[in-house]
Amino acid sequence: MMMTRELSALRGRDRAPASRHRLPHSVAAALLALATTLAPAQAAEPVRIGIGFGLAFLPIYVCEDLRLIEKEGKALHLALKASYRRFLGPGPLHDAIASGGIDMGPYGLAPLLVQWAQARGKPRQILAVSGVTTLPLTLLSNRARLRTLADLRPSDRIALPTAFSPQLYLLQMQSEKVFGQFDRLHSQIIVLKPADAVAALISGSEPAAYFSSPPYTEIALSDPRIHKMLTSAEVIGGRSSFLVIGATRRYVAAHPKIAAAVGKAMDAAAKIIRDDPRRAAQIYLAHEPSKALTQRTLNAIIDDIKGEFGSAVYGVQVFADFLSRRGALKSSPQSWKEIVAPALLKSPST
């Protein structure tokens, strides 16, 4: 019995120090929380994206406001911080990408193909990281006699939004089909800001035609005197990308998961636009306030084109074949898969 009591006493003494030094659960939890707070957080990696103006940038505005690139990065175990820098024209923007001033930015499909071909296989070669939109483009006229390109007279002026817009290449492609010369109408092209071109069409003055994009197409067609002459779908035989996000091969190779996160974010933005055009319109007007577009009008326009957004890239081969025929490409891709980042290889691009 004594041995038992002594053994118990010894065990009690063995346990006593541990009991005296054990921290209460509340204190231990507080210390753990403090240690977590003081631990250095993982620094977010910057993703610098160039942008411009217009409804084509709607998915990027959605990405910015809802932090979609950050969310998709987190799903890929990346801490990202996207920033957006606005440029007034494609030249300075593309120079910034080439110099490393920004990481990626928008290209028309033709300029992307040209820059892809010029530096083929080199670190500065441009690859498509994600599609943005396949906004439909429409050649409009205020002349009842103008129904096709063949109806244009030498005195008829055709307005484009910029000298190297996607509309230029579509006009050249259709000219090649109709006249056998891609540059047949070059002397008739003028450059006008979209709002000025639409105002001129509605007034009935020159230009005789304007190659438009939403929302200006819808604004112009609200006047019964204005009609469609040609659409981008008719030229291409289907969809074609109006805007594509491009980055250098060097950047894509060094940051494949970031490229994947951007593509996934564009698809997430596209779904939001499809599911809630009203919310998308609110986001757009917050970034680009407009006197010409009411919330209600823009809701209707976005609802009409809500399926024209996403990461897939369309019309690559049609554009590549045309640019090769006119000698604008040093080498032509044999497949769209040659010009895209690896994350897009399983997309429904064409």
Tab-separated table of N, CA and C in Angstrom, residues 56-151:
chain	number	residue	atom	x	y	z
A	56	ALA	N	-15.106	47.625	-76.101
A	56	ALA	CA	-14.309	46.397	-76.194
A	56	ALA	C	-13.575	46.096	-74.899
A	57	PHE	N	-13.326	47.133	-74.084
A	57	PHE	CA	-12.576	46.944	-72.842
A	57	PHE	C	-13.476	46.590	-71.660
A	58	LEU	N	-14.752	46.403	-71.898
A	58	LEU	CA	-15.679	46.072	-70.821
A	58	LEU	C	-15.214	44.896	-69.958
A	59	PRO	N	-14.792	43.760	-70.529
A	59	PRO	CA	-14.358	42.653	-69.659
A	59	PRO	C	-13.171	43.019	-68.772
A	60	ILE	N	-12.296	43.879	-69.265
A	60	ILE	CA	-11.145	44.289	-68.464
A	60	ILE	C	-11.596	45.192	-67.325
A	61	TYR	N	-12.578	46.059	-67.592
A	61	TYR	CA	-13.135	46.885	-66.517
A	61	TYR	C	-13.780	46.002	-65.444
A	62	VAL	N	-14.471	44.957	-65.878
A	62	VAL	CA	-15.082	44.027	-64.928
A	62	VAL	C	-13.993	43.331	-64.104
A	63	CYS	N	-12.924	42.922	-64.770
A	63	CYS	CA	-11.801	42.294	-64.062
A	63	CYS	C	-11.219	43.241	-63.013
A	64	GLU	N	-11.089	44.508	-63.386
A	64	GLU	CA	-10.507	45.476	-62.463
A	64	GLU	C	-11.412	45.705	-61.255
A	65	ASP	N	-12.683	45.973	-61.505
A	65	ASP	CA	-13.587	46.318	-60.405
A	65	ASP	C	-13.838	45.148	-59.464
A	66	LEU	N	-13.908	43.937	-60.006
A	66	LEU	CA	-14.227	42.768	-59.188
A	66	LEU	C	-12.987	41.953	-58.818
A	67	ARG	N	-11.811	42.469	-59.169
A	67	ARG	CA	-10.529	41.828	-58.823
A	67	ARG	C	-10.495	40.362	-59.285
A	68	LEU	N	-10.926	40.148	-60.523
A	68	LEU	CA	-11.041	38.780	-61.027
A	68	LEU	C	-9.680	38.144	-61.286
A	69	ILE	N	-8.700	38.926	-61.726
A	69	ILE	CA	-7.367	38.354	-61.953
A	69	ILE	C	-6.776	37.909	-60.618
A	70	GLU	N	-6.969	38.704	-59.590
A	70	GLU	CA	-6.495	38.314	-58.267
A	70	GLU	C	-7.192	37.032	-57.796
A	71	LYS	N	-8.503	36.933	-58.025
A	71	LYS	CA	-9.256	35.754	-57.602
A	71	LYS	C	-8.805	34.503	-58.352
A	72	GLU	N	-8.621	34.629	-59.669
A	72	GLU	CA	-8.183	33.465	-60.447
A	72	GLU	C	-6.742	33.099	-60.110
A	73	GLY	N	-5.928	34.116	-59.807
A	73	GLY	CA	-4.570	33.830	-59.360
A	73	GLY	C	-4.569	33.048	-58.067
A	74	LYS	N	-5.421	33.429	-57.128
A	74	LYS	CA	-5.505	32.719	-55.846
A	74	LYS	C	-5.886	31.264	-56.052
A	75	ALA	N	-6.782	31.003	-57.006
A	75	ALA	CA	-7.170	29.621	-57.300
A	75	ALA	C	-6.001	28.810	-57.837
A	76	LEU	N	-5.011	29.490	-58.416
A	76	LEU	CA	-3.808	28.832	-58.932
A	76	LEU	C	-2.638	28.960	-57.955
A	77	HIS	N	-2.955	29.343	-56.709
A	77	HIS	CA	-1.957	29.484	-55.637
A	77	HIS	C	-0.952	30.590	-55.932
A	78	LEU	N	-1.459	31.667	-56.516
A	78	LEU	CA	-0.634	32.838	-56.790
A	78	LEU	C	-1.218	34.049	-56.075
A	79	ALA	N	-0.347	34.865	-55.510
A	79	ALA	CA	-0.770	36.153	-54.963
A	79	ALA	C	-0.471	37.210	-56.018
A	80	LEU	N	-1.524	37.762	-56.624
A	80	LEU	CA	-1.358	38.709	-57.727
A	80	LEU	C	-1.980	40.062	-57.376
A	81	LYS	N	-1.460	41.078	-57.984
A	81	LYS	CA	-2.017	42.423	-57.873
A	81	LYS	C	-1.999	43.050	-59.259
A	82	ALA	N	-3.176	43.119	-59.882
A	82	ALA	CA	-3.275	43.670	-61.236
A	82	ALA	C	-3.399	45.188	-61.171
A	83	SER	N	-2.702	45.856	-62.079
A	83	SER	CA	-2.839	47.298	-62.242
A	83	SER	C	-3.087	47.581	-63.717
A	84	TYR	N	-3.747	48.703	-63.984
A	84	TYR	CA	-4.212	48.996	-65.334
A	84	TYR	C	-3.763	50.396	-65.723
A	85	ARG	N	-3.057	50.486	-66.840
A	85	ARG	CA	-2.518	51.767	-67.299
A	85	ARG	C	-3.119	52.102	-68.663
A	86	ARG	N	-3.711	53.277	-68.761
A	86	ARG	CA	-4.402	53.650	-69.992
A	86	ARG	C	-3.450	54.334	-70.978
A	87	PHE	N	-3.575	53.950	-72.243
A	87	PHE	CA	-2.794	54.538	-73.328
A	87	PHE	C	-3.744	55.158	-74.340
A	88	LEU	N	-3.276	56.194	-75.009
A	88	LEU	CA	-4.110	56.888	-75.988
A	88	LEU	C	-4.030	56.275	-77.379
A	89	GLY	N	-3.072	55.374	-77.606
A	89	GLY	CA	-2.945	54.754	-78.920
A	89	GLY	C	-2.162	53.459	-78.832
A	90	PRO	N	-2.291	52.594	-79.851
A	90	PRO	CA	-1.622	51.298	-79.804
A	90	PRO	C	-0.106	51.378	-79.889
A	91	GLY	N	0.441	52.395	-80.590
A	91	GLY	CA	1.889	52.492	-80.741
A	91	GLY	C	2.623	52.574	-79.415
A	92	PRO	N	2.318	53.581	-78.577
A	92	PRO	CA	2.980	53.672	-77.275
A	92	PRO	C	2.724	52.460	-76.387
A	93	LEU	N	1.521	51.902	-76.467
A	93	LEU	CA	1.193	50.733	-75.651
A	93	LEU	C	2.061	49.538	-76.038
A	94	HIS	N	2.161	49.264	-77.322
A	94	HIS	CA	2.952	48.115	-77.768
A	94	HIS	C	4.442	48.334	-77.511
A	95	ASP	N	4.891	49.574	-77.588
A	95	ASP	CA	6.281	49.878	-77.230
A	95	ASP	C	6.527	49.574	-75.754
A	96	ALA	N	5.539	49.880	-74.911
A	96	ALA	CA	5.679	49.622	-73.475
A	96	ALA	C	5.753	48.134	-73.188
A	97	ILE	N	5.012	47.323	-73.933
A	97	ILE	CA	5.090	45.870	-73.774
A	97	ILE	C	6.461	45.368	-74.210
A	98	ALA	N	6.942	45.840	-75.350
A	98	ALA	CA	8.243	45.397	-75.870
A	98	ALA	C	9.390	45.763	-74.933
A	99	SER	N	9.275	46.925	-74.281
A	99	SER	CA	10.348	47.394	-73.404
A	99	SER	C	10.242	46.861	-71.982
A	100	GLY	N	9.126	46.193	-71.655
A	100	GLY	CA	8.920	45.699	-70.300
A	100	GLY	C	8.295	46.721	-69.373
A	101	GLY	N	7.836	47.856	-69.922
A	101	GLY	CA	7.181	48.873	-69.105
A	101	GLY	C	5.847	48.402	-68.551
A	102	ILE	N	5.155	47.547	-69.311
A	102	ILE	CA	3.968	46.842	-68.842
A	102	ILE	C	4.111	45.381	-69.253
A	103	ASP	N	3.263	44.528	-68.705
A	103	ASP	CA	3.409	43.097	-68.949
A	103	ASP	C	2.592	42.600	-70.127
A	104	MET	N	1.454	43.204	-70.364
A	104	MET	CA	0.573	42.747	-71.444
A	104	MET	C	-0.412	43.843	-71.790
A	105	GLY	N	-1.058	43.692	-72.951
A	105	GLY	CA	-2.007	44.713	-73.362
A	105	GLY	C	-2.735	44.310	-74.630
A	106	PRO	N	-3.655	45.155	-75.109
A	106	PRO	CA	-4.535	44.808	-76.218
A	106	PRO	C	-3.883	44.957	-77.592
A	107	TYR	N	-4.233	44.042	-78.456
A	107	TYR	CA	-3.830	44.076	-79.861
A	107	TYR	C	-5.051	43.763	-80.712
A	108	GLY	N	-5.113	44.360	-81.896
A	108	GLY	CA	-5.977	43.827	-82.925
A	108	GLY	C	-5.333	42.541	-83.427
A	109	LEU	N	-6.123	41.685	-84.045
A	109	LEU	CA	-5.593	40.390	-84.471
A	109	LEU	C	-4.492	40.538	-85.521
A	110	ALA	N	-4.666	41.449	-86.475
A	110	ALA	CA	-3.655	41.640	-87.519
A	110	ALA	C	-2.331	42.160	-86.944
A	111	PRO	N	-2.330	43.230	-86.129
A	111	PRO	CA	-1.068	43.679	-85.540
A	111	PRO	C	-0.392	42.612	-84.677
A	112	LEU	N	-1.190	41.816	-83.962
A	112	LEU	CA	-0.588	40.750	-83.155
A	112	LEU	C	0.117	39.734	-84.057
A	113	LEU	N	-0.524	39.367	-85.164
A	113	LEU	CA	0.094	38.404	-86.086
A	113	LEU	C	1.373	38.964	-86.688
A	114	VAL	N	1.352	40.243	-87.038
A	114	VAL	CA	2.553	40.855	-87.621
A	114	VAL	C	3.697	40.834	-86.611
A	115	GLN	N	3.414	41.201	-85.363
A	115	GLN	CA	4.476	41.211	-84.359
A	115	GLN	C	4.880	39.807	-83.946
A	116	TRP	N	3.968	38.871	-84.040
A	116	TRP	CA	4.317	37.460	-83.818
A	116	TRP	C	5.320	37.003	-84.877
A	117	ALA	N	5.064	37.350	-86.135
A	117	ALA	CA	5.912	36.891	-87.242
A	117	ALA	C	7.262	37.598	-87.256
A	118	GLN	N	7.288	38.885	-86.912
A	118	GLN	CA	8.534	39.649	-86.990
A	118	GLN	C	9.610	39.127	-86.046
A	119	ALA	N	9.185	38.585	-84.910
A	119	ALA	CA	10.167	38.116	-83.919
A	119	ALA	C	9.965	36.631	-83.625
A	120	ARG	N	9.605	35.880	-84.640
A	120	ARG	CA	9.261	34.470	-84.445
A	120	ARG	C	10.389	33.707	-83.747
A	121	GLY	N	10.026	33.036	-82.638
A	121	GLY	CA	10.982	32.227	-81.895
A	121	GLY	C	11.857	32.999	-80.938
A	122	LYS	N	11.779	34.326	-80.949
A	122	LYS	CA	12.619	35.147	-80.080
A	122	LYS	C	11.852	35.527	-78.809
A	123	PRO	N	12.575	35.906	-77.748
A	123	PRO	CA	11.902	36.248	-76.486
A	123	PRO	C	10.892	37.387	-76.623
A	124	ARG	N	11.110	38.326	-77.558
A	124	ARG	CA	10.201	39.464	-77.693
A	124	ARG	C	9.016	39.177	-78.626
A	125	GLN	N	8.937	37.955	-79.142
A	125	GLN	CA	7.788	37.590	-79.974
A	125	GLN	C	6.491	37.735	-79.167
A	126	ILE	N	5.450	38.223	-79.802
A	126	ILE	CA	4.170	38.435	-79.122
A	126	ILE	C	3.275	37.209	-79.273
A	127	LEU	N	2.716	36.768	-78.148
A	127	LEU	CA	1.758	35.670	-78.120
A	127	LEU	C	0.425	36.166	-77.574
A	128	ALA	N	-0.642	35.516	-77.981
A	128	ALA	CA	-1.968	35.838	-77.452
A	128	ALA	C	-2.128	35.166	-76.095
A	129	VAL	N	-2.312	35.973	-75.061
A	129	VAL	CA	-2.542	35.458	-73.715
A	129	VAL	C	-4.020	35.147	-73.513
A	130	SER	N	-4.880	35.972	-74.109
A	130	SER	CA	-6.322	35.763	-73.985
A	130	SER	C	-7.046	36.576	-75.041
A	131	GLY	N	-8.144	36.035	-75.530
A	131	GLY	CA	-9.073	36.855	-76.279
A	131	GLY	C	-9.798	37.775	-75.317
A	132	VAL	N	-10.408	38.816	-75.838
A	132	VAL	CA	-11.200	39.727	-75.017
A	132	VAL	C	-12.629	39.798	-75.562
A	133	THR	N	-12.737	40.095	-76.871
A	133	THR	CA	-14.067	40.241	-77.447
A	133	THR	C	-14.062	40.004	-78.952
A	134	THR	N	-15.186	39.549	-79.431
A	134	THR	CA	-15.427	39.407	-80.870
A	134	THR	C	-16.538	40.377	-81.278
A	135	LEU	N	-16.451	41.606	-80.807
A	135	LEU	CA	-17.478	42.600	-81.138
A	135	LEU	C	-17.767	42.608	-82.636
A	136	PRO	N	-19.021	42.547	-83.035
A	136	PRO	CA	-19.345	42.599	-84.461
A	136	PRO	C	-19.092	43.990	-85.032
A	137	LEU	N	-18.498	44.042	-86.198
A	137	LEU	CA	-18.196	45.305	-86.876
A	137	LEU	C	-19.105	45.423	-88.104
A	138	THR	N	-19.585	46.636	-88.366
A	138	THR	CA	-20.597	46.818	-89.405
A	138	THR	C	-20.284	48.043	-90.244
A	139	LEU	N	-20.262	47.862	-91.562
A	139	LEU	CA	-20.117	48.992	-92.477
A	139	LEU	C	-21.498	49.586	-92.694
A	140	LEU	N	-21.655	50.844	-92.307
A	140	LEU	CA	-22.936	51.546	-92.374
A	140	LEU	C	-22.909	52.601	-93.474
A	141	SER	N	-24.080	52.949	-93.991
A	141	SER	CA	-24.161	54.010	-94.996
A	141	SER	C	-25.428	54.836	-94.802
A	142	ASN	N	-25.332	56.089	-95.222
A	142	ASN	CA	-26.519	56.964	-95.218
A	142	ASN	C	-27.005	57.233	-96.637
A	143	ARG	N	-26.514	56.449	-97.590
A	143	ARG	CA	-26.911	56.582	-98.993
A	143	ARG	C	-27.742	55.359	-99.397
A	144	ALA	N	-28.949	55.568	-99.848
A	144	ALA	CA	-29.823	54.452	-100.218
A	144	ALA	C	-29.241	53.611	-101.349
A	145	ARG	N	-28.448	54.226	-102.218
A	145	ARG	CA	-27.895	53.514	-103.375
A	145	ARG	C	-26.735	52.579	-102.999
A	146	LEU	N	-26.180	52.747	-101.807
A	146	LEU	CA	-25.016	51.952	-101.414
A	146	LEU	C	-25.457	50.702	-100.658
A	147	ARG	N	-25.337	49.561	-101.322
A	147	ARG	CA	-25.724	48.290	-100.707
A	147	ARG	C	-24.545	47.331	-100.577
A	148	THR	N	-23.563	47.459	-101.465
A	148	THR	CA	-22.343	46.644	-101.405
A	148	THR	C	-21.155	47.537	-101.738
A	149	LEU	N	-19.947	47.000	-101.577
A	149	LEU	CA	-18.754	47.771	-101.932
A	149	LEU	C	-18.756	48.140	-103.411
A	150	ALA	N	-19.323	47.282	-104.227
A	150	ALA	CA	-19.342	47.538	-105.669
A	150	ALA	C	-20.135	48.792	-106.019
A	151	ASP	N	-21.004	49.242	-105.122
A	151	ASP	CA	-21.816	50.432	-105.375
A	151	ASP	C	-21.077	51.730	-105.061
